[in-house]
mmCIF file of C-alpha atoms in Angstrom:
data_model
loop_
_atom_site.group_PDB
_atom_site.id
_atom_site.type_symbol
_atom_site.label_atom_id
_atom_site.label_comp_id
_atom_site.label_asym_id
_atom_site.label_seq_id
_atom_site.Cartn_x
_atom_site.Cartn_y
_atom_site.Cartn_z
ATOM 1 C CA MET A 1 122.523 137.432 74.780
ATOM 2 C CA SER A 2 124.256 134.493 76.498
ATOM 3 C CA THR A 3 124.028 133.819 80.217
ATOM 4 C CA THR A 4 127.015 132.270 82.014
ATOM 5 C CA HIS A 5 126.805 130.122 85.161
ATOM 6 C CA HIS A 6 129.554 129.843 87.750
ATOM 7 C CA ILE A 7 129.636 126.706 89.952
ATOM 8 C CA LYS A 8 131.636 126.089 93.080
ATOM 9 C CA ARG A 9 131.397 123.695 96.055
ATOM 10 C CA ILE A 10 130.891 124.566 99.712
ATOM 11 C CA ASN A 11 129.630 122.560 102.687
ATOM 12 C CA ASP A 12 126.251 122.974 104.316
ATOM 13 C CA THR A 13 125.419 122.244 107.952
ATOM 14 C CA ARG A 14 124.919 118.540 107.164
ATOM 15 C CA SER A 15 128.424 118.226 105.681
ATOM 16 C CA LEU A 16 126.957 117.295 102.278
ATOM 17 C CA PRO A 17 128.801 118.627 99.204
ATOM 18 C CA LEU A 18 127.084 121.806 98.086
ATOM 19 C CA ARG A 19 127.475 123.374 94.688
ATOM 20 C CA LEU A 20 126.615 127.021 94.097
ATOM 21 C CA ALA A 21 125.808 128.339 90.620
ATOM 22 C CA THR A 22 125.233 132.057 90.132
ATOM 23 C CA GLY A 23 124.375 134.033 87.010
ATOM 24 C CA GLY A 24 127.340 135.990 85.749
ATOM 25 C CA MET A 25 125.104 138.653 84.305
ATOM 26 C CA LEU A 26 121.700 140.018 85.168
ATOM 27 C CA GLY A 27 120.790 140.140 81.495
ATOM 28 C CA THR A 28 119.718 143.743 81.274
ATOM 29 C CA LEU A 29 117.879 144.719 78.092
ATOM 30 C CA ALA A 30 117.007 148.344 77.093
ATOM 31 C CA VAL A 31 113.935 148.649 74.852
ATOM 32 C CA GLY A 32 112.454 152.088 73.870
ATOM 33 C CA GLY A 33 114.216 153.722 76.783
ATOM 34 C CA VAL A 34 112.704 151.223 79.222
ATOM 35 C CA VAL A 35 115.101 148.903 81.066
ATOM 36 C CA ALA A 36 113.715 145.391 81.683
ATOM 37 C CA VAL A 37 115.521 143.008 84.029
ATOM 38 C CA ASN A 38 114.961 139.286 83.443
ATOM 39 C CA ALA A 39 113.653 137.464 86.517
ATOM 40 C CA GLN A 40 116.509 135.615 88.189
ATOM 41 C CA LYS A 41 115.467 132.559 90.245
ATOM 42 C CA ASP A 42 117.318 130.972 93.137
ATOM 43 C CA VAL A 43 116.695 127.192 93.158
ATOM 44 C CA THR A 44 118.129 124.110 94.817
ATOM 45 C CA VAL A 45 118.783 120.812 93.040
ATOM 46 C CA ASP A 46 119.020 117.708 95.232
ATOM 47 C CA LEU A 47 121.023 115.255 93.084
ATOM 48 C CA ASN A 48 121.129 111.888 94.908
ATOM 49 C CA GLY A 49 121.557 113.679 98.235
ATOM 50 C CA GLU A 50 124.057 116.235 96.911
ATOM 51 C CA ARG A 51 122.704 119.785 97.062
ATOM 52 C CA ILE A 52 123.329 122.211 94.209
ATOM 53 C CA GLU A 53 122.276 125.818 94.798
ATOM 54 C CA LEU A 54 121.656 127.633 91.543
ATOM 55 C CA ALA A 55 120.823 131.169 90.376
ATOM 56 C CA THR A 56 119.298 130.935 86.896
ATOM 57 C CA PHE A 57 117.093 132.715 84.390
ATOM 58 C CA SER A 58 115.606 129.423 83.121
ATOM 59 C CA SER A 59 111.844 129.303 82.747
ATOM 60 C CA ASP A 60 111.388 125.581 83.434
ATOM 61 C CA VAL A 61 112.858 122.745 85.483
ATOM 62 C CA GLU A 62 114.652 121.216 82.498
ATOM 63 C CA GLY A 63 116.531 124.472 81.900
ATOM 64 C CA ALA A 64 117.591 124.641 85.540
ATOM 65 C CA LEU A 65 118.907 121.063 85.387
ATOM 66 C CA ALA A 66 120.862 121.862 82.234
ATOM 67 C CA ALA A 67 122.305 124.973 83.872
ATOM 68 C CA ALA A 68 123.418 122.840 86.827
ATOM 69 C CA GLY A 69 125.037 120.286 84.515
ATOM 70 C CA VAL A 70 122.671 117.511 85.573
ATOM 71 C CA GLU A 71 122.055 114.801 82.978
ATOM 72 C CA TYR A 72 119.212 112.350 83.462
ATOM 73 C CA ALA A 73 117.573 109.341 81.805
ATOM 74 C CA ASP A 74 113.934 108.422 81.266
ATOM 75 C CA ASP A 75 113.823 106.044 84.242
ATOM 76 C CA ASP A 76 115.326 108.583 86.657
ATOM 77 C CA LEU A 77 113.053 110.303 89.145
ATOM 78 C CA ILE A 78 112.683 114.070 88.566
ATOM 79 C CA TYR A 79 110.355 116.129 90.744
ATOM 80 C CA PRO A 80 108.905 118.509 89.693
ATOM 81 C CA ALA A 81 108.878 117.125 86.144
ATOM 82 C CA PRO A 82 111.341 118.716 83.677
ATOM 83 C CA SER A 83 108.466 120.343 81.758
ATOM 84 C CA GLU A 84 107.139 122.154 84.835
ATOM 85 C CA ASP A 85 107.526 125.935 85.145
ATOM 86 C CA LEU A 86 110.365 127.053 87.388
ATOM 87 C CA ASN A 87 109.662 129.294 90.352
ATOM 88 C CA SER A 88 112.127 131.102 92.547
ATOM 89 C CA GLY A 89 112.920 129.118 95.668
ATOM 90 C CA GLU A 90 112.092 125.843 93.887
ATOM 91 C CA SER A 91 113.626 122.620 95.193
ATOM 92 C CA ILE A 92 114.222 120.035 92.452
ATOM 93 C CA THR A 93 114.782 116.411 93.427
ATOM 94 C CA VAL A 94 116.774 114.116 91.130
ATOM 95 C CA ARG A 95 117.170 110.422 91.907
ATOM 96 C CA THR A 96 119.207 108.404 89.425
ATOM 97 C CA ALA A 97 117.921 104.878 88.693
ATOM 98 C CA LYS A 98 120.615 102.325 89.586
ATOM 99 C CA PRO A 99 120.714 98.555 88.973
ATOM 100 C CA VAL A 100 120.709 96.621 92.267
ATOM 101 C CA ALA A 101 120.252 93.011 93.385
ATOM 102 C CA VAL A 102 118.507 92.175 96.644
ATOM 103 C CA THR A 103 118.372 88.642 98.062
ATOM 104 C CA VAL A 104 115.660 88.164 100.696
ATOM 105 C CA ASP A 105 116.089 84.888 102.610
ATOM 106 C CA GLY A 106 117.634 83.203 99.579
ATOM 107 C CA GLU A 107 115.283 84.657 96.929
ATOM 108 C CA GLU A 108 117.104 87.072 94.634
ATOM 109 C CA LYS A 109 115.431 90.066 93.019
ATOM 110 C CA THR A 110 117.104 92.334 90.455
ATOM 111 C CA MET A 111 115.750 95.779 89.695
ATOM 112 C CA LYS A 112 116.477 99.385 88.871
ATOM 113 C CA SER A 113 115.808 101.665 91.801
ATOM 114 C CA THR A 114 115.791 105.401 92.368
ATOM 115 C CA ALA A 115 116.072 104.866 96.153
ATOM 116 C CA LEU A 116 118.720 107.009 97.799
ATOM 117 C CA THR A 117 119.546 104.793 100.787
ATOM 118 C CA VAL A 118 119.298 101.155 101.848
ATOM 119 C CA ASP A 119 116.348 102.043 104.081
ATOM 120 C CA ASP A 120 114.557 103.787 101.182
ATOM 121 C CA LEU A 121 115.056 100.734 98.960
ATOM 122 C CA LEU A 122 113.880 98.141 101.472
ATOM 123 C CA SER A 123 110.834 100.184 102.431
ATOM 124 C CA THR A 124 109.540 99.743 98.870
ATOM 125 C CA MET A 125 109.925 95.940 98.915
ATOM 126 C CA ASP A 126 107.531 93.269 100.130
ATOM 127 C CA GLY A 127 108.716 90.454 102.368
ATOM 128 C CA VAL A 128 111.273 92.441 104.366
ATOM 129 C CA ALA A 129 110.493 91.785 108.027
ATOM 130 C CA PRO A 130 111.154 94.378 110.748
ATOM 131 C CA GLY A 131 114.444 93.716 112.482
ATOM 132 C CA ALA A 132 115.967 91.954 109.467
ATOM 133 C CA ALA A 133 119.743 92.012 109.075
ATOM 134 C CA VAL A 134 121.083 93.547 105.852
ATOM 135 C CA LEU A 135 124.467 92.588 104.434
ATOM 136 C CA ALA A 136 126.461 94.211 101.647
ATOM 137 C CA GLY A 137 129.020 91.539 100.833
ATOM 138 C CA ASP A 138 130.550 90.393 104.109
ATOM 139 C CA GLU A 139 129.801 93.683 105.871
ATOM 140 C CA GLU A 140 126.605 94.709 107.614
ATOM 141 C CA ALA A 141 124.820 97.535 105.814
ATOM 142 C CA THR A 142 123.205 100.369 107.756
ATOM 143 C CA ALA A 143 119.889 102.007 106.909
ATOM 144 C CA GLY A 144 121.598 105.232 105.820
ATOM 145 C CA ASP A 145 124.120 103.664 103.420
ATOM 146 C CA LYS A 146 123.701 105.098 99.915
ATOM 147 C CA ILE A 147 122.648 102.866 97.051
ATOM 148 C CA THR A 148 125.353 102.497 94.394
ATOM 149 C CA ASP A 149 125.376 101.073 90.850
ATOM 150 C CA GLY A 150 125.438 97.268 90.884
ATOM 151 C CA MET A 151 124.992 97.075 94.650
ATOM 152 C CA GLU A 152 124.213 93.588 96.017
ATOM 153 C CA LEU A 153 122.305 93.343 99.286
ATOM 154 C CA GLU A 154 121.296 90.296 101.290
ATOM 155 C CA VAL A 155 118.369 90.515 103.696
ATOM 156 C CA VAL A 156 118.139 87.953 106.491
ATOM 157 C CA SER A 157 114.813 87.845 108.339
ATOM 158 C CA PRO A 158 114.722 87.216 112.110
ATOM 159 C CA LYS A 159 113.784 83.684 113.136
ATOM 160 C CA ILE A 160 112.775 82.170 116.474
ATOM 161 C CA VAL A 161 115.167 79.338 117.395
ATOM 162 C CA SER A 162 115.996 77.354 120.513
ATOM 163 C CA ILE A 163 119.500 76.951 121.919
ATOM 164 C CA LYS A 164 120.256 74.089 124.306
ATOM 165 C CA ASP A 165 123.657 74.887 125.753
ATOM 166 C CA GLY A 166 125.039 72.357 128.201
ATOM 167 C CA GLY A 167 121.519 71.167 129.000
ATOM 168 C CA LYS A 168 119.985 74.637 129.507
ATOM 169 C CA VAL A 169 117.408 75.695 126.890
ATOM 170 C CA THR A 170 116.736 79.301 125.814
ATOM 171 C CA TYR A 171 114.641 80.737 122.987
ATOM 172 C CA THR A 172 115.642 83.743 120.914
ATOM 173 C CA SER A 173 114.573 85.712 117.837
ATOM 174 C CA ILE A 174 117.595 86.451 115.696
ATOM 175 C CA ALA A 175 118.407 87.555 112.139
ATOM 176 C CA ALA A 176 121.228 85.150 111.276
ATOM 177 C CA LYS A 177 122.156 83.037 108.249
ATOM 178 C CA THR A 178 123.788 80.004 109.873
ATOM 179 C CA VAL A 179 124.007 78.180 113.193
ATOM 180 C CA GLY A 180 127.524 79.549 113.598
ATOM 181 C CA ASP A 181 126.221 83.109 113.146
ATOM 182 C CA VAL A 182 123.735 82.527 115.982
ATOM 183 C CA LEU A 183 126.468 81.339 118.340
ATOM 184 C CA LYS A 184 128.674 84.302 117.419
ATOM 185 C CA GLU A 185 125.841 86.828 117.780
ATOM 186 C CA ARG A 186 124.853 85.429 121.178
ATOM 187 C CA GLY A 187 128.448 85.223 122.409
ATOM 188 C CA ILE A 188 128.348 81.435 122.795
ATOM 189 C CA LYS A 189 131.910 80.156 122.499
ATOM 190 C CA VAL A 190 132.691 76.553 121.623
ATOM 191 C CA ASP A 191 136.036 74.764 121.432
ATOM 192 C CA SER A 192 137.231 71.891 119.264
ATOM 193 C CA ASP A 193 135.930 69.259 121.720
ATOM 194 C CA ASP A 194 132.412 70.679 122.083
ATOM 195 C CA ARG A 195 129.664 69.305 119.861
ATOM 196 C CA VAL A 196 127.231 71.528 117.949
ATOM 197 C CA SER A 197 124.144 70.143 116.223
ATOM 198 C CA PRO A 198 123.203 71.076 113.521
ATOM 199 C CA GLY A 199 126.739 71.967 112.354
ATOM 200 C CA VAL A 200 127.898 75.574 112.471
ATOM 201 C CA GLU A 201 127.704 75.856 108.657
ATOM 202 C CA GLU A 202 124.066 74.734 108.506
ATOM 203 C CA LYS A 203 121.583 77.373 107.315
ATOM 204 C CA LEU A 204 119.164 78.676 109.888
ATOM 205 C CA THR A 205 115.417 78.105 109.437
ATOM 206 C CA PRO A 206 112.501 79.101 111.688
ATOM 207 C CA GLY A 207 112.249 76.708 114.628
ATOM 208 C CA THR A 208 115.815 75.401 114.341
ATOM 209 C CA LYS A 209 116.880 73.566 117.509
ATOM 210 C CA ILE A 210 120.538 74.155 118.247
ATOM 211 C CA VAL A 211 122.193 71.780 120.708
ATOM 212 C CA VAL A 212 125.598 72.544 122.199
ATOM 213 C CA ASP A 213 127.106 69.702 124.217
ATOM 214 C CA ARG A 214 129.988 70.744 126.428
ATOM 215 C CA VAL A 215 132.681 68.097 126.179
ATOM 216 C CA GLU A 216 135.547 67.819 128.673
ATOM 217 C CA VAL A 217 138.371 65.378 127.933
ATOM 218 C CA GLN A 218 140.549 64.288 130.853
ATOM 219 C CA GLU A 219 143.767 62.248 130.667
ATOM 220 C CA PHE A 220 145.525 60.951 133.755
ATOM 221 C CA ASP A 221 148.001 58.224 134.845
ATOM 222 C CA LEU A 222 147.482 55.646 137.571
ATOM 223 C CA THR A 223 149.467 52.731 138.978
ATOM 224 C CA GLU A 224 147.505 49.651 140.027
ATOM 225 C CA ASP A 225 147.820 45.986 140.974
ATOM 226 C CA PHE A 226 146.283 43.427 138.662
ATOM 227 C CA ASP A 227 145.858 39.670 138.545
ATOM 228 C CA ALA A 228 146.618 37.304 135.715
ATOM 229 C CA GLU A 229 143.956 34.950 134.428
ATOM 230 C CA PRO A 230 144.155 31.688 136.485
ATOM 231 C CA ASN A 231 145.170 28.321 135.091
ATOM 232 C CA TYR A 232 142.419 25.691 135.451
ATOM 233 C CA VAL A 233 143.122 21.963 135.797
ATOM 234 C CA ASP A 234 140.667 19.057 135.975
ATOM 235 C CA ASP A 235 140.387 17.110 139.240
ATOM 236 C CA GLU A 236 138.513 13.810 139.138
ATOM 237 C CA ASN A 237 138.334 13.708 142.910
ATOM 238 C CA LEU A 238 136.153 16.819 143.030
ATOM 239 C CA GLU A 239 132.527 16.804 142.050
ATOM 240 C CA LYS A 240 131.480 18.927 139.095
ATOM 241 C CA GLY A 241 130.952 22.537 140.118
ATOM 242 C CA GLU A 242 133.573 22.405 142.880
ATOM 243 C CA GLU A 243 136.875 24.295 142.673
ATOM 244 C CA ARG A 244 140.050 24.193 144.760
ATOM 245 C CA VAL A 245 143.039 26.527 144.768
ATOM 246 C CA VAL A 246 146.074 24.430 144.060
ATOM 247 C CA GLU A 247 148.584 27.273 143.965
ATOM 248 C CA GLU A 248 148.052 30.884 144.984
ATOM 249 C CA GLY A 249 148.763 33.526 142.388
ATOM 250 C CA MET A 250 150.622 36.798 142.862
ATOM 251 C CA PRO A 251 149.380 40.143 141.516
ATOM 252 C CA GLY A 252 151.508 42.215 139.197
ATOM 253 C CA GLU A 253 151.799 45.996 138.905
ATOM 254 C CA ARG A 254 151.076 48.207 135.900
ATOM 255 C CA GLU A 255 150.983 51.852 134.952
ATOM 256 C CA ARG A 256 148.087 53.050 132.767
ATOM 257 C CA THR A 257 147.110 56.275 131.002
ATOM 258 C CA ILE A 258 143.343 56.792 131.118
ATOM 259 C CA LYS A 259 141.215 58.983 128.853
ATOM 260 C CA LYS A 260 137.863 60.012 130.314
ATOM 261 C CA VAL A 261 135.219 61.943 128.375
ATOM 262 C CA LEU A 262 132.596 64.019 130.208
ATOM 263 C CA VAL A 263 129.566 65.385 128.311
ATOM 264 C CA ASN A 264 127.712 68.163 130.101
ATOM 265 C CA GLY A 265 129.383 67.045 133.332
ATOM 266 C CA LYS A 266 128.471 63.334 133.018
ATOM 267 C CA GLU A 267 130.921 60.555 132.196
ATOM 268 C CA GLU A 268 130.382 59.233 128.687
ATOM 269 C CA SER A 269 133.416 56.968 128.285
ATOM 270 C CA LYS A 270 136.603 55.835 130.013
ATOM 271 C CA ASP A 271 139.332 54.190 127.945
ATOM 272 C CA VAL A 272 142.911 52.981 128.423
ATOM 273 C CA ILE A 273 145.093 54.667 125.831
ATOM 274 C CA SER A 274 148.461 53.251 126.987
ATOM 275 C CA GLU A 275 149.766 50.643 129.423
ATOM 276 C CA ASN A 276 153.141 49.765 130.875
ATOM 277 C CA ILE A 277 153.709 46.508 132.870
ATOM 278 C CA LEU A 278 155.975 47.177 135.837
ATOM 279 C CA THR A 279 155.762 43.673 137.407
ATOM 280 C CA LYS A 280 154.345 40.604 135.715
ATOM 281 C CA PRO A 281 151.693 38.730 137.747
ATOM 282 C CA ARG A 282 151.893 35.033 138.577
ATOM 283 C CA PRO A 283 148.663 33.218 137.714
ATOM 284 C CA ALA A 284 146.926 31.015 140.301
ATOM 285 C CA THR A 285 146.261 27.308 139.620
ATOM 286 C CA ILE A 286 142.711 26.203 140.320
ATOM 287 C CA ALA A 287 141.370 22.632 140.168
ATOM 288 C CA ARG A 288 137.877 22.017 138.801
ATOM 289 C CA GLY A 289 135.927 18.951 139.686
ATOM 290 C CA THR A 290 134.926 16.424 137.012
ATOM 291 C CA LYS A 291 133.367 13.658 139.141
ATOM 292 C CA GLU A 292 129.670 13.035 138.684
ATOM 293 C CA ALA A 293 127.613 13.649 141.829
ATOM 294 C CA ALA A 294 126.283 10.497 143.587
#
């Protein structure tokens, strides 16, 4: 006599999809005037975190899985094993093996895993330090994220680095890939004038020393007097080393644009970037002696 199974979905208290399978018939058999009722068993199948509640007359785990429509492969995790006898109230765990790739600090490992979540997977791996950051693509993965077919994870171990920002040094332990990630994680903002060494794209290694120099660029105009270079003439009546002003000069006036660069509050450079002569200066005439001393 055939036994039919009806399956429908409801939600349990954890909001996980729940499938309910119940026997359509109790399978009553009359033999010699005696009525025997087959033993119906209520079991639960946990398929990759999805609960299936099932009422079945199957005698073993494999039969219960078939009744629930669960297909599995040799490398999947089944507990209890499919050959085990089925008892009422049994809870059957099924974890499908999925191909995944995990890169730990640049070293890639490919595997098939029956882990349900990211946390389950990493807990089975060596070399994953506590406090490591886990990325799935460009997004940060959480411990409870479910493992999917072909999933690619990147694990970044925490590293102790120093940050010298504007002359002040701090030390921190951080799980970051690059110098730029450290600055972003620590809320250190830099503008186009500031200098970061090593560069923001440089990969982070244990003991990396990050230096941030705060650069301030100032531009301002000023008007000033200035003198022209004097004209020198020889005078044989003056001894060598002596000078005499023959004609006084007159200063001119100019307007300049100055660019000053301050690094961490100290002046690094001061340059003239433009100049406009308002009044030309008149050079002085100075006589220089040529006569040999007595």
